[in-house]
PDB file of C-alpha atoms in Angstrom:
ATOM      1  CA  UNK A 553     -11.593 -25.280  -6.437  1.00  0.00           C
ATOM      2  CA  UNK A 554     -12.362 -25.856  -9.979  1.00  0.00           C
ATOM      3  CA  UNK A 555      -9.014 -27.409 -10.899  1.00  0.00           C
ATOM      4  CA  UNK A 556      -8.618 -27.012 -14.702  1.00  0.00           C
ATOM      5  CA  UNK A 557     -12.143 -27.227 -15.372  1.00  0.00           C
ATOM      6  CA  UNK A 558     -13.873 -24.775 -18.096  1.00  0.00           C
ATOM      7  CA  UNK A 559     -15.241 -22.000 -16.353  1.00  0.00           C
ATOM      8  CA  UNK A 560     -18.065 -21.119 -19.150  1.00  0.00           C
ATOM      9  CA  UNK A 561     -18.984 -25.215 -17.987  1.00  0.00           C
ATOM     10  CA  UNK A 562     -18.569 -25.090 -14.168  1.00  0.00           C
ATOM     11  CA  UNK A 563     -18.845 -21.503 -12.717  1.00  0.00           C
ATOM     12  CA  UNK A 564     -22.109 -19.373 -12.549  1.00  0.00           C
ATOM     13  CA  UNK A 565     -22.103 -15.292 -12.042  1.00  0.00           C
ATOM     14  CA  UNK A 566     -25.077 -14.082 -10.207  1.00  0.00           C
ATOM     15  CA  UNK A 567     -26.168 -10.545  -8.786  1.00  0.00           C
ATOM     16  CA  UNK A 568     -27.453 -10.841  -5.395  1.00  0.00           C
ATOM     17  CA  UNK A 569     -29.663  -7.798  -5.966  1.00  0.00           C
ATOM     18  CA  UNK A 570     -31.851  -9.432  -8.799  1.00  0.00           C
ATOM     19  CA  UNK A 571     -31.811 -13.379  -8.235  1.00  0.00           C
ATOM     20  CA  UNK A 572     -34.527 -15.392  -6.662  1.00  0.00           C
ATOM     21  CA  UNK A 573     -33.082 -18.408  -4.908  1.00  0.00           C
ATOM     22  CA  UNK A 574     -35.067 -20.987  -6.878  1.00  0.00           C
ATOM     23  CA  UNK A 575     -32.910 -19.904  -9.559  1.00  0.00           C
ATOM     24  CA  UNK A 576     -29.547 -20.164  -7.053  1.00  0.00           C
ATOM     25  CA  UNK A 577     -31.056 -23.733  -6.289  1.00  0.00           C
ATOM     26  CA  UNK A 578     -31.241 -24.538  -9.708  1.00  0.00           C
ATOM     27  CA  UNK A 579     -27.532 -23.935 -10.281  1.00  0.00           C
ATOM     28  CA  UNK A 580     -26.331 -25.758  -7.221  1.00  0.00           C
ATOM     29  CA  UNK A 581     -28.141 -28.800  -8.305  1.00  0.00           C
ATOM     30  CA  UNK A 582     -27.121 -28.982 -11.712  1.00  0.00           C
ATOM     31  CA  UNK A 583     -24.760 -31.662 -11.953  1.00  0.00           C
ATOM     32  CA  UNK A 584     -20.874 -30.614 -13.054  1.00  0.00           C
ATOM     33  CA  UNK A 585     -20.256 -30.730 -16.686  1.00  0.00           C
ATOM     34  CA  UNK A 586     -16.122 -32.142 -16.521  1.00  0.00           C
ATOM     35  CA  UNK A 587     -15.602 -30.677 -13.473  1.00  0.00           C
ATOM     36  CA  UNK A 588     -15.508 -31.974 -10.262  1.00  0.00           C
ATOM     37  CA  UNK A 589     -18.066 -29.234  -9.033  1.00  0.00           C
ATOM     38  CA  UNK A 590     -20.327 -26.439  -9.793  1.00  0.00           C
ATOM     39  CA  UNK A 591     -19.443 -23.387  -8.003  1.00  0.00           C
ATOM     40  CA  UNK A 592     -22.599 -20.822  -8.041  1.00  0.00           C
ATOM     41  CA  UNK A 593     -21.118 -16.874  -7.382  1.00  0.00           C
ATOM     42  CA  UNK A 594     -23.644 -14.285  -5.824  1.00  0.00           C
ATOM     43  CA  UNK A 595     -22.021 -10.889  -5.494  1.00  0.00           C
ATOM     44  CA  UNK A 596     -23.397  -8.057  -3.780  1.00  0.00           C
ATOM     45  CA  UNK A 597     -24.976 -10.880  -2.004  1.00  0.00           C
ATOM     46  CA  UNK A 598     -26.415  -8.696   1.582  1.00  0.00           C
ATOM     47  CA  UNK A 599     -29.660  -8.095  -0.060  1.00  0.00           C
ATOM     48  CA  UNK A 600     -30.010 -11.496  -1.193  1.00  0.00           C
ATOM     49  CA  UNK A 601     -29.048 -12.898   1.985  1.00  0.00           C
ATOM     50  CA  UNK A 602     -31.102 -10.764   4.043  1.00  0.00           C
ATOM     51  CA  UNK A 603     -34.414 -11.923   1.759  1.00  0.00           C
ATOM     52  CA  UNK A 604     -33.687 -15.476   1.998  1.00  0.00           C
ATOM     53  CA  UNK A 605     -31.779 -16.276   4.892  1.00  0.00           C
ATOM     54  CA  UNK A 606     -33.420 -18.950   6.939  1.00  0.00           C
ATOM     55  CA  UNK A 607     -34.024 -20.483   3.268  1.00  0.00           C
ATOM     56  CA  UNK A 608     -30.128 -20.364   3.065  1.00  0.00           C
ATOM     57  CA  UNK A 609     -29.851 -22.231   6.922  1.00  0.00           C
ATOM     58  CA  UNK A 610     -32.153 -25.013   5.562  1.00  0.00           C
ATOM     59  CA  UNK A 611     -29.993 -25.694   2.817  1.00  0.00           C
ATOM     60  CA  UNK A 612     -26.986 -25.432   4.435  1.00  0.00           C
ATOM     61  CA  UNK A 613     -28.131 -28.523   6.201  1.00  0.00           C
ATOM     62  CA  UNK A 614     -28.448 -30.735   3.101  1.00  0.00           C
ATOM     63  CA  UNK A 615     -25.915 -28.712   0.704  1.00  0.00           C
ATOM     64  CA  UNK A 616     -25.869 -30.378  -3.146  1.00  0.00           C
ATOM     65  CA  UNK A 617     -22.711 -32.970  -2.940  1.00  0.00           C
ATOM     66  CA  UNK A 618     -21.626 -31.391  -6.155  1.00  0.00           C
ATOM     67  CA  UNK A 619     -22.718 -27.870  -5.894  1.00  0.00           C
ATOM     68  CA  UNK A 620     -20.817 -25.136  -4.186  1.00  0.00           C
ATOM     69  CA  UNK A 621     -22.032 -21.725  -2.666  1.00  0.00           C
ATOM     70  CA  UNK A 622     -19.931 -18.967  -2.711  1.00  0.00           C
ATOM     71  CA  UNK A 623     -21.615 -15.677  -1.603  1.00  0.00           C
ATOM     72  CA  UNK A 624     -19.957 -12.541  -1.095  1.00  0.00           C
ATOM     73  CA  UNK A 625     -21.468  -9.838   0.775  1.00  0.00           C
ATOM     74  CA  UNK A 626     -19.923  -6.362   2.670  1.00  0.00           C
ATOM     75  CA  UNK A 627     -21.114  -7.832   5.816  1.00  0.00           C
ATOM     76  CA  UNK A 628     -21.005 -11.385   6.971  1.00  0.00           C
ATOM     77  CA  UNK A 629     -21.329 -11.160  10.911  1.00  0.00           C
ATOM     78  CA  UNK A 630     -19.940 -14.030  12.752  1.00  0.00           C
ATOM     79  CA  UNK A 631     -22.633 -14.146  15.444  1.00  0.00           C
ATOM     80  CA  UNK A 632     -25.688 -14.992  12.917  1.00  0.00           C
ATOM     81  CA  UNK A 633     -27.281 -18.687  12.457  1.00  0.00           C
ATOM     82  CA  UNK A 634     -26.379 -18.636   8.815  1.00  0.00           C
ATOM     83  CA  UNK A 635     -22.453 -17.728   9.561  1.00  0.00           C
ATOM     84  CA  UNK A 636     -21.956 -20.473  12.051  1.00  0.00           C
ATOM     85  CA  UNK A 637     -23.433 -23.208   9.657  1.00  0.00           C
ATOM     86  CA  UNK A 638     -21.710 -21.954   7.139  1.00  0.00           C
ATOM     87  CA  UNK A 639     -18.456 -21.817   8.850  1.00  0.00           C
ATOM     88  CA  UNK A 640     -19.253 -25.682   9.787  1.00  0.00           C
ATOM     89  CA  UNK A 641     -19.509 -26.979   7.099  1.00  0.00           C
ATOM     90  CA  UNK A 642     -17.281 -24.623   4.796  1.00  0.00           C
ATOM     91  CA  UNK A 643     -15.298 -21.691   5.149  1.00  0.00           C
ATOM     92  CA  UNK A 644     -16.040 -18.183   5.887  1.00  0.00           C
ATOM     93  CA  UNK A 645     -13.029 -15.998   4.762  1.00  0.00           C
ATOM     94  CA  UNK A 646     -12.797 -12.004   5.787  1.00  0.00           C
ATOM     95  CA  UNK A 647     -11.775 -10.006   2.936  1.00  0.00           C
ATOM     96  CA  UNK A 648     -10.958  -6.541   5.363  1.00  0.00           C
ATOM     97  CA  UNK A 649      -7.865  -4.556   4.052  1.00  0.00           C
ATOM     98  CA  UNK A 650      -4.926  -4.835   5.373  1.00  0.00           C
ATOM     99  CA  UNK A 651      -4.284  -2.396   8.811  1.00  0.00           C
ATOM    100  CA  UNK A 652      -1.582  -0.073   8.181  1.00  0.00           C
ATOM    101  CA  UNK A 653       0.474  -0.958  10.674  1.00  0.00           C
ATOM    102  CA  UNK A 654       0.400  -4.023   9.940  1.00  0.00           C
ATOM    103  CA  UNK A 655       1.811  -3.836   6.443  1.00  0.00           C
ATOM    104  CA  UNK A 656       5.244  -3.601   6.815  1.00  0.00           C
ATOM    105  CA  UNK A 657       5.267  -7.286   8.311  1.00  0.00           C
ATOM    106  CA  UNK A 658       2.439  -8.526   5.273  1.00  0.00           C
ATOM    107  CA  UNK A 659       5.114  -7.553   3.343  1.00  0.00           C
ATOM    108  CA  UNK A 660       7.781  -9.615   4.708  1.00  0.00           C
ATOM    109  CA  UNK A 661       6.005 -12.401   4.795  1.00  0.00           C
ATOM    110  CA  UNK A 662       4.736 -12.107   1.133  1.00  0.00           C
ATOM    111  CA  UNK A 663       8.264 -11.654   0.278  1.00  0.00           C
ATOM    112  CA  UNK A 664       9.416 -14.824   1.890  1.00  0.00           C
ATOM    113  CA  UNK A 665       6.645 -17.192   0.736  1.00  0.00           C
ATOM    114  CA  UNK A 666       6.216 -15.983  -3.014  1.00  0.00           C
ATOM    115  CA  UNK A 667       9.648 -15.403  -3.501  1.00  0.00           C
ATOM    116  CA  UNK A 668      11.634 -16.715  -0.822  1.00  0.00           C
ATOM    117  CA  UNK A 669      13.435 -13.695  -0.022  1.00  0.00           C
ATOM    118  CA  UNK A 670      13.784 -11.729   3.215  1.00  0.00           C
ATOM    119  CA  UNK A 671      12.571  -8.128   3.018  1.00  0.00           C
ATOM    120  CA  UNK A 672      14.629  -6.260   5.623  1.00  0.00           C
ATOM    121  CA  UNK A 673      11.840  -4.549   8.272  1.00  0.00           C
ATOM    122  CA  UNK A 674      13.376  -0.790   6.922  1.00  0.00           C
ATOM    123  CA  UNK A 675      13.193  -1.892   3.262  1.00  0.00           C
ATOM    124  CA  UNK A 676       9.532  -2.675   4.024  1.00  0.00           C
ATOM    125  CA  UNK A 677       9.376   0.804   5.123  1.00  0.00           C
ATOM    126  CA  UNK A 678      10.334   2.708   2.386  1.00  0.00           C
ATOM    127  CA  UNK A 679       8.302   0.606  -0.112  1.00  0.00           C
ATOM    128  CA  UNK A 680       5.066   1.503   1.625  1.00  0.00           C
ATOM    129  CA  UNK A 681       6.107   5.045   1.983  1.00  0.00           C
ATOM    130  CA  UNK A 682       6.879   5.143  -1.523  1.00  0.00           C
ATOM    131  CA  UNK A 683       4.041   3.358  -2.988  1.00  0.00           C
ATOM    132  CA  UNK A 684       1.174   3.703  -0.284  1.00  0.00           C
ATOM    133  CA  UNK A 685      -1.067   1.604   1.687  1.00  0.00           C
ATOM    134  CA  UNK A 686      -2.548  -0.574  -0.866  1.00  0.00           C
ATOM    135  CA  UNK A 687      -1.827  -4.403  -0.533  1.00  0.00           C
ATOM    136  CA  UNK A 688      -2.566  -4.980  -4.039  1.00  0.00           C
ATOM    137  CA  UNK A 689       0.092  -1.936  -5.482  1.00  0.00           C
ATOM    138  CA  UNK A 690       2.421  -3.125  -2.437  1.00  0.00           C
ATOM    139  CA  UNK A 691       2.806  -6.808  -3.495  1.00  0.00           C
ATOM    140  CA  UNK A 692       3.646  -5.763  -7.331  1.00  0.00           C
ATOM    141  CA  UNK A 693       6.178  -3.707  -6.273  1.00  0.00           C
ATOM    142  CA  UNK A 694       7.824  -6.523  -4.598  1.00  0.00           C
ATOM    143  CA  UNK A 695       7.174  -8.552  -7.412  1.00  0.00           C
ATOM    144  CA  UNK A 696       9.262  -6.282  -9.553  1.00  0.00           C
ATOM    145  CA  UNK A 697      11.743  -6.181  -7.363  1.00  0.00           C
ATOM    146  CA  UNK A 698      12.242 -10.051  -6.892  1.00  0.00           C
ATOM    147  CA  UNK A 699      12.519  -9.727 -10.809  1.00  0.00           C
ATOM    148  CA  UNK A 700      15.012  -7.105 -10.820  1.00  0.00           C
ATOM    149  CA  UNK A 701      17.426  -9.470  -7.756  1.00  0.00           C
ATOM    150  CA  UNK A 702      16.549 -12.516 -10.185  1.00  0.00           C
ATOM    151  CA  UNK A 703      19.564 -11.637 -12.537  1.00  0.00           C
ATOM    152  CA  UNK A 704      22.501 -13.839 -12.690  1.00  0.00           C
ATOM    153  CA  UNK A 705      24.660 -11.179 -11.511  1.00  0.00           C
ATOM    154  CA  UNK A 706      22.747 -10.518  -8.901  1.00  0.00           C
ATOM    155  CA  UNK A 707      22.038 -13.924  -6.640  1.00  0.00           C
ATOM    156  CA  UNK A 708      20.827 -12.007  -3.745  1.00  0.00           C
ATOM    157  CA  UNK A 709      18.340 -13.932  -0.698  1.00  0.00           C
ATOM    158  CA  UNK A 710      17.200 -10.482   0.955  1.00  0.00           C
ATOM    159  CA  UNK A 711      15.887  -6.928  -0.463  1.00  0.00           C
ATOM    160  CA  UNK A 712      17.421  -3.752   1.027  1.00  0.00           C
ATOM    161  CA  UNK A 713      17.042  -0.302   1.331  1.00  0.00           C
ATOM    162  CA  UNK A 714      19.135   0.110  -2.105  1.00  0.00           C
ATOM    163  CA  UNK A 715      17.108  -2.523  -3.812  1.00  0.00           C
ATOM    164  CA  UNK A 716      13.522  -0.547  -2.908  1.00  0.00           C
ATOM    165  CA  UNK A 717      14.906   2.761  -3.941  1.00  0.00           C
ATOM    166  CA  UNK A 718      16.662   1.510  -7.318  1.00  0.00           C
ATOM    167  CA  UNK A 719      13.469  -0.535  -8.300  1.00  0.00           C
ATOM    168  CA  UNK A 720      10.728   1.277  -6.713  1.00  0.00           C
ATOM    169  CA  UNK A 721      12.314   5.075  -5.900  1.00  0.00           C
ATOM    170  CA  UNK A 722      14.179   5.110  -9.116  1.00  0.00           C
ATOM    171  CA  UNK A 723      15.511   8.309  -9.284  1.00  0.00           C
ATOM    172  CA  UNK A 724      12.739  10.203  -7.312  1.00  0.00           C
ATOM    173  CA  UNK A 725      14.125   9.897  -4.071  1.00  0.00           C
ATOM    174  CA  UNK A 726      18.056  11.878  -5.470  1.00  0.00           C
ATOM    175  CA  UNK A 727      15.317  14.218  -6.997  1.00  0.00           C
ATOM    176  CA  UNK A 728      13.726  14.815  -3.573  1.00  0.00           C
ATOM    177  CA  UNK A 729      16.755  15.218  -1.987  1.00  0.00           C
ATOM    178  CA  UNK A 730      17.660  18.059  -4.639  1.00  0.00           C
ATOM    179  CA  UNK A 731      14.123  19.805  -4.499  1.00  0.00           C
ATOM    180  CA  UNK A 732      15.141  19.897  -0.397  1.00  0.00           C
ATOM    181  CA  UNK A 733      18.332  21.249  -0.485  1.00  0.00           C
ATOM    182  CA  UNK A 734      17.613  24.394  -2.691  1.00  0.00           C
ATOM    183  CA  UNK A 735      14.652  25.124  -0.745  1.00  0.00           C
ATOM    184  CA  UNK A 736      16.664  24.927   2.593  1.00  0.00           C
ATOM    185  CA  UNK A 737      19.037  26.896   0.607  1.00  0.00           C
ATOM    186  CA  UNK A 738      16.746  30.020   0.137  1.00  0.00           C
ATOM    187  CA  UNK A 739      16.150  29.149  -3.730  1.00  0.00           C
ATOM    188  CA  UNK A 740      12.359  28.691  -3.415  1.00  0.00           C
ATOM    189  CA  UNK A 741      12.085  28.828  -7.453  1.00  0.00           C
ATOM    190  CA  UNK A 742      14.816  26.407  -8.369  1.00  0.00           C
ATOM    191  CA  UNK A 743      12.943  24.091  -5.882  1.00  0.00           C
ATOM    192  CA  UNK A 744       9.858  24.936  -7.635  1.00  0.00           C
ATOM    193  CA  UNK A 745      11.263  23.774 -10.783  1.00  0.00           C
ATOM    194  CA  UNK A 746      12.672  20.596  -9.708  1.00  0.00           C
ATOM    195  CA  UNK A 747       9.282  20.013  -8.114  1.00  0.00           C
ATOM    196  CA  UNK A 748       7.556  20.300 -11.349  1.00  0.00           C
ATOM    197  CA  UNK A 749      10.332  18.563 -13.354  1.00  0.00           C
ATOM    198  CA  UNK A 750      10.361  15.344 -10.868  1.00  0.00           C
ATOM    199  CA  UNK A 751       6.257  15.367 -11.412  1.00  0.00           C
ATOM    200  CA  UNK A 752       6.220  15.574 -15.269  1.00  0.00           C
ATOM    201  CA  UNK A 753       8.905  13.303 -15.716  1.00  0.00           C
ATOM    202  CA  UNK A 754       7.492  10.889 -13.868  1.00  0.00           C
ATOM    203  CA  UNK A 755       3.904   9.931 -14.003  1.00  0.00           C
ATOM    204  CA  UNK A 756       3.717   7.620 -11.099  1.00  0.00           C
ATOM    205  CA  UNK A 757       5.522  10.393  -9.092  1.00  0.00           C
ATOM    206  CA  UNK A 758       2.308  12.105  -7.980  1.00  0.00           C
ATOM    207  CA  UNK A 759       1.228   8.856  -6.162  1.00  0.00           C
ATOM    208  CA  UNK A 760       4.539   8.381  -4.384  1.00  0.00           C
ATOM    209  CA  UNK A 761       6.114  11.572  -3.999  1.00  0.00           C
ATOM    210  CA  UNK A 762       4.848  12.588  -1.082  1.00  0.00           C
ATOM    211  CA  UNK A 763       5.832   9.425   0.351  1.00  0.00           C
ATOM    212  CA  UNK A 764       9.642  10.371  -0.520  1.00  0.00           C
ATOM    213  CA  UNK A 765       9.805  13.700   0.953  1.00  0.00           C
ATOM    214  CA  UNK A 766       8.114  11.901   3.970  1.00  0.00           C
ATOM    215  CA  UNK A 767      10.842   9.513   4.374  1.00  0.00           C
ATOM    216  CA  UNK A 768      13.352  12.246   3.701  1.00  0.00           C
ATOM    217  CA  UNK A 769      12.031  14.238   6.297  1.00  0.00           C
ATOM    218  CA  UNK A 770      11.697  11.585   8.780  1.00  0.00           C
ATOM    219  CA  UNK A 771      15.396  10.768   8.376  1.00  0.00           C
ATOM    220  CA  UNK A 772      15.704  15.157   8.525  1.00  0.00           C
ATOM    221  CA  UNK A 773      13.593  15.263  11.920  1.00  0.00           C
ATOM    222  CA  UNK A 774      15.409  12.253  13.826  1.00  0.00           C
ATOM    223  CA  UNK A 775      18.698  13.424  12.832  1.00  0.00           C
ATOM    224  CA  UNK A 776      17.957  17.126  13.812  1.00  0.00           C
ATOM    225  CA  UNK A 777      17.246  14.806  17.452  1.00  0.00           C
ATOM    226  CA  UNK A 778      20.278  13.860  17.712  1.00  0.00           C
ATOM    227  CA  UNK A 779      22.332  16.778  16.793  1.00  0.00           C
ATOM    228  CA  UNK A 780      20.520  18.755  19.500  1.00  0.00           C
ATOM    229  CA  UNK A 781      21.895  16.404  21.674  1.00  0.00           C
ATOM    230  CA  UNK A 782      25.260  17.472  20.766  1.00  0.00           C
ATOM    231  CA  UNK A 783      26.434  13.424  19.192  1.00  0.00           C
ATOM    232  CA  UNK A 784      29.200  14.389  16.990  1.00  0.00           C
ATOM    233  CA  UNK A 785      28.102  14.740  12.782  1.00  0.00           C
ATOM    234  CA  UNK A 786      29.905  11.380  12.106  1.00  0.00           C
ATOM    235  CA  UNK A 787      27.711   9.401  14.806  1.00  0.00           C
ATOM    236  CA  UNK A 788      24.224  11.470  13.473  1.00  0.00           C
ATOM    237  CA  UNK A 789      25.253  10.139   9.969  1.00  0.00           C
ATOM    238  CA  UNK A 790      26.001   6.604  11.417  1.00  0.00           C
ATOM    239  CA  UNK A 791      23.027   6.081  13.305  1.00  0.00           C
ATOM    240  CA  UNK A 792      20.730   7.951  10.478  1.00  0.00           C
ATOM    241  CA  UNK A 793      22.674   5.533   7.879  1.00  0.00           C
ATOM    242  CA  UNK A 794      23.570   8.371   5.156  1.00  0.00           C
ATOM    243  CA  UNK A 795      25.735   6.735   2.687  1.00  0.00           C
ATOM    244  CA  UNK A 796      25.074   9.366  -0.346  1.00  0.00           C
ATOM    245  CA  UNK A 797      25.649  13.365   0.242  1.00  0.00           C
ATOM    246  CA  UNK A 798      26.514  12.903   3.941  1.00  0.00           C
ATOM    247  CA  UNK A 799      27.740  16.756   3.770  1.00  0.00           C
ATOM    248  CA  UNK A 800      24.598  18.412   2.483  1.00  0.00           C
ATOM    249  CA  UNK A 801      22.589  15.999   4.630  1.00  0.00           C
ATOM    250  CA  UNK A 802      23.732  17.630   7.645  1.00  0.00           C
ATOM    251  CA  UNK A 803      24.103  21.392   6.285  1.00  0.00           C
ATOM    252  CA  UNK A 804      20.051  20.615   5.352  1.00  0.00           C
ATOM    253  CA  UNK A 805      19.977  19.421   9.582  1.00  0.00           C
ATOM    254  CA  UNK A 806      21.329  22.844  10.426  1.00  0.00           C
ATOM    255  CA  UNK A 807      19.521  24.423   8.665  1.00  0.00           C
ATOM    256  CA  UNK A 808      16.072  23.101   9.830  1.00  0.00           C
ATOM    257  CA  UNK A 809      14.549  23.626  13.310  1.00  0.00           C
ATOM    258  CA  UNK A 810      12.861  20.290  15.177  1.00  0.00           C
ATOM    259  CA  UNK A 811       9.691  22.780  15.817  1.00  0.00           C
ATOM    260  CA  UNK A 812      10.046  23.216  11.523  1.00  0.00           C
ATOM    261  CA  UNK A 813      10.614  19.575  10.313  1.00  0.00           C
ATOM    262  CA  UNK A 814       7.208  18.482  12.543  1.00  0.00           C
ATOM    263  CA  UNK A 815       4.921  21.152  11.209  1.00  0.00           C
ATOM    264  CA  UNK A 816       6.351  19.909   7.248  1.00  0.00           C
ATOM    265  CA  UNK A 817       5.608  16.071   8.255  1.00  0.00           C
ATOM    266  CA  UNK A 818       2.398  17.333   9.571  1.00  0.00           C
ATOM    267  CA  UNK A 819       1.237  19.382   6.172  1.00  0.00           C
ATOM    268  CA  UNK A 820       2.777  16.103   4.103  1.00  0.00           C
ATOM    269  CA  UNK A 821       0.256  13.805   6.009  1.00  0.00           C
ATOM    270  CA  UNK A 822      -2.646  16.233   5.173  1.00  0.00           C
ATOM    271  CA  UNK A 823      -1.359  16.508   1.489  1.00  0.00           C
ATOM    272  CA  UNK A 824      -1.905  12.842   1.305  1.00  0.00           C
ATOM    273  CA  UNK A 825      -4.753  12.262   2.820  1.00  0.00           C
ATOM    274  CA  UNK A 826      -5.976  15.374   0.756  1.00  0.00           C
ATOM    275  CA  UNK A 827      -4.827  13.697  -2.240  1.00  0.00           C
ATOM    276  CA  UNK A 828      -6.464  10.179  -1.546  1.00  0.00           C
ATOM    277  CA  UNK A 829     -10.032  11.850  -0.591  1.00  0.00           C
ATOM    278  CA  UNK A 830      -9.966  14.105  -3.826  1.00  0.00           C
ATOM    279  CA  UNK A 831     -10.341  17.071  -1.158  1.00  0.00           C
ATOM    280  CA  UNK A 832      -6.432  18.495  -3.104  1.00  0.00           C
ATOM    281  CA  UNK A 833      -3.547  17.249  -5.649  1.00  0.00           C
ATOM    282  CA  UNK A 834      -0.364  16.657  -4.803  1.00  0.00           C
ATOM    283  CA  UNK A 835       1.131  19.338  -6.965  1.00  0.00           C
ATOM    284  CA  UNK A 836      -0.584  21.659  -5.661  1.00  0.00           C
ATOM    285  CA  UNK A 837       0.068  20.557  -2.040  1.00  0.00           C
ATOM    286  CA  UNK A 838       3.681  20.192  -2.036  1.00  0.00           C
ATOM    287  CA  UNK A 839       3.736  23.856  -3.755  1.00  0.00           C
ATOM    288  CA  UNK A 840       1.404  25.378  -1.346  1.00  0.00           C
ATOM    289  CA  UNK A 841       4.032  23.811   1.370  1.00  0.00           C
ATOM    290  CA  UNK A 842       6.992  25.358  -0.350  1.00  0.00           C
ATOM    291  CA  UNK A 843       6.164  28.709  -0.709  1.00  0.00           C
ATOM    292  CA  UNK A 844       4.826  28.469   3.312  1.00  0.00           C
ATOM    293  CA  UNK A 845       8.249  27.476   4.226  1.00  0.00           C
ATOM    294  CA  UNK A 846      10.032  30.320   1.922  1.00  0.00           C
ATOM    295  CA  UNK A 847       7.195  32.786   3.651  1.00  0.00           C
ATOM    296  CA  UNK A 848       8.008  31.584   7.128  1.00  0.00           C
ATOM    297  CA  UNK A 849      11.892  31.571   6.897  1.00  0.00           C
ATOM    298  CA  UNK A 850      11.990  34.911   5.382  1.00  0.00           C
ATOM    299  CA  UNK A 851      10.187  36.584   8.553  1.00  0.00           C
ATOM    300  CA  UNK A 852      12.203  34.448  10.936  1.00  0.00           C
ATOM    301  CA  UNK A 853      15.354  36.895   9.231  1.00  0.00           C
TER     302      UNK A 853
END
């Protein structure tokens, strides 16, 4: 909007809360100092909009030809006077975060347009189970990875499953796998240990380990599926696309119940959700859900 133009020359800061509009007014009309525009910022602008609002319609019908509004409030409803002029004559963008579910595919297509690549749907995936729900985190992690595939031995057009785990996973997801196969093995301590290894080693691990075991899980609890329908070990590796420790993958599906892997997925979703709301820390969590297992399996003997 303001081109290359000087901010300190061309761009006001206001808080909504303590700003009379005379004041807003005043900044509108200044005329631009080499710029093509002054653009006049309110945040936290609700209060200020709510005190002054059919003031803001009657301006809205003559705007400054050089002066440019920008107000940013937590609410903005569509249905008001003051929305539908302003939409008329301007724009009125939504800010809300992105849904979930809907993600995997903001992904894809940030992936495409920044750095024309094409982000497989499972890659997409793993990335947000391994580094959460936030757009902002999401989109630098793709970033790095369209870095890493920007090598001249590496001309690649599409990120995969490998690329996400080698860029993103590093070396957390082989650790998962580990800290899962001694505790399906009965060594609740050595798991323990590789827990609390993986965490110190790895300082971003608390934010995206739970994420990892999630995944693993998953990949635990569909395969379990299909070996209780009897498919042969070679087809449940096949369609569960194993390509690393194919053996101990399926001695850990043995070894777990389906009735087992849904209560862990269920305690790994409140872990998180503990973890995001400050109610509990991952360490702690994934412990707590270790030495439940160990309990539970020793007085299933």
């Amino acid at each position: 909007m303001l081109a290359d133009a000087d901010p300190q020359l061309s761009l006001s800061r206001l808080e909504g809360n303590n700003i009379e509009l005379a004041d807003v007014l005043d900044e509108l009309r200044t005329l631009p100092f080499l710029s093509p525009c002054r653009l006049v910022m309110i945040k936290d602008a609700d209060s200020f909009i709510t005190k002054y609002r059919q003031m803001l319609e009657a301006y809205l019908e003559a705007p400054s030809p050089t002066g440019v509004l920008l107000l940013l409030p937590v609410s903005f409803p569509a249905t008001t006077r003051l929305a539908k002029i302003a939409a008329k004559i301007g724009q009125v963008i939504s800010c809300e975060p992105i849904k979930p579910k809907e993600l995997a595919r903001y992904l894809i297509t940030y992936a495409k347009e920044q750095h024309g690549l094409k982000l497989k749907q499972e890659a997409a995936e793993l990335l947000r189970e391994l580094a959460g729900d936030d757009s902002g985190i999401l989109c630098c992690e793709v970033d790095k990875i369209a870095a890493y595939l920007a090598g001249p031995d590496k001309p690649k057009t599409e990120i995969t499953l490998n690329d996400v785990q080698a860029v993103v996973g590093h070396n957390r997801l082989y650790n998962v796998f580990h800290v899962i196969d001694a505790l399906t093995a009965g060594k609740t301590a050595e798991a323990l240990l590789l827990l609390n290894h993986m965490l110190n080693q790895d300082r971003d691990a608390q934010y995206t380990a739970v994420g990892a075991f999630a995944w693993h899980f998953r990949r635990l609890y569909q395969a379990r599926i299909l070996l209780d329908k009897k498919l042969s070990e070679g087809e449940i590796i096949r369609q569960s696309r194993i390509w690393a420790n194919q053996e101990q993958f399926m001695q850990q599906v043995k070894k777990l119940k389906i009735e087992q892997l849904g209560s862990i997925l269920e305690q790994l979703m409140r872990i998180d959700q503990a973890s995001k709301t400050g109610a509990g820390s991952v360490r702690t969590g994934l412990e707590k859900l270790m030495v439940q297992f160990s309990t539970g399996k020793r007085r299933a003997v």
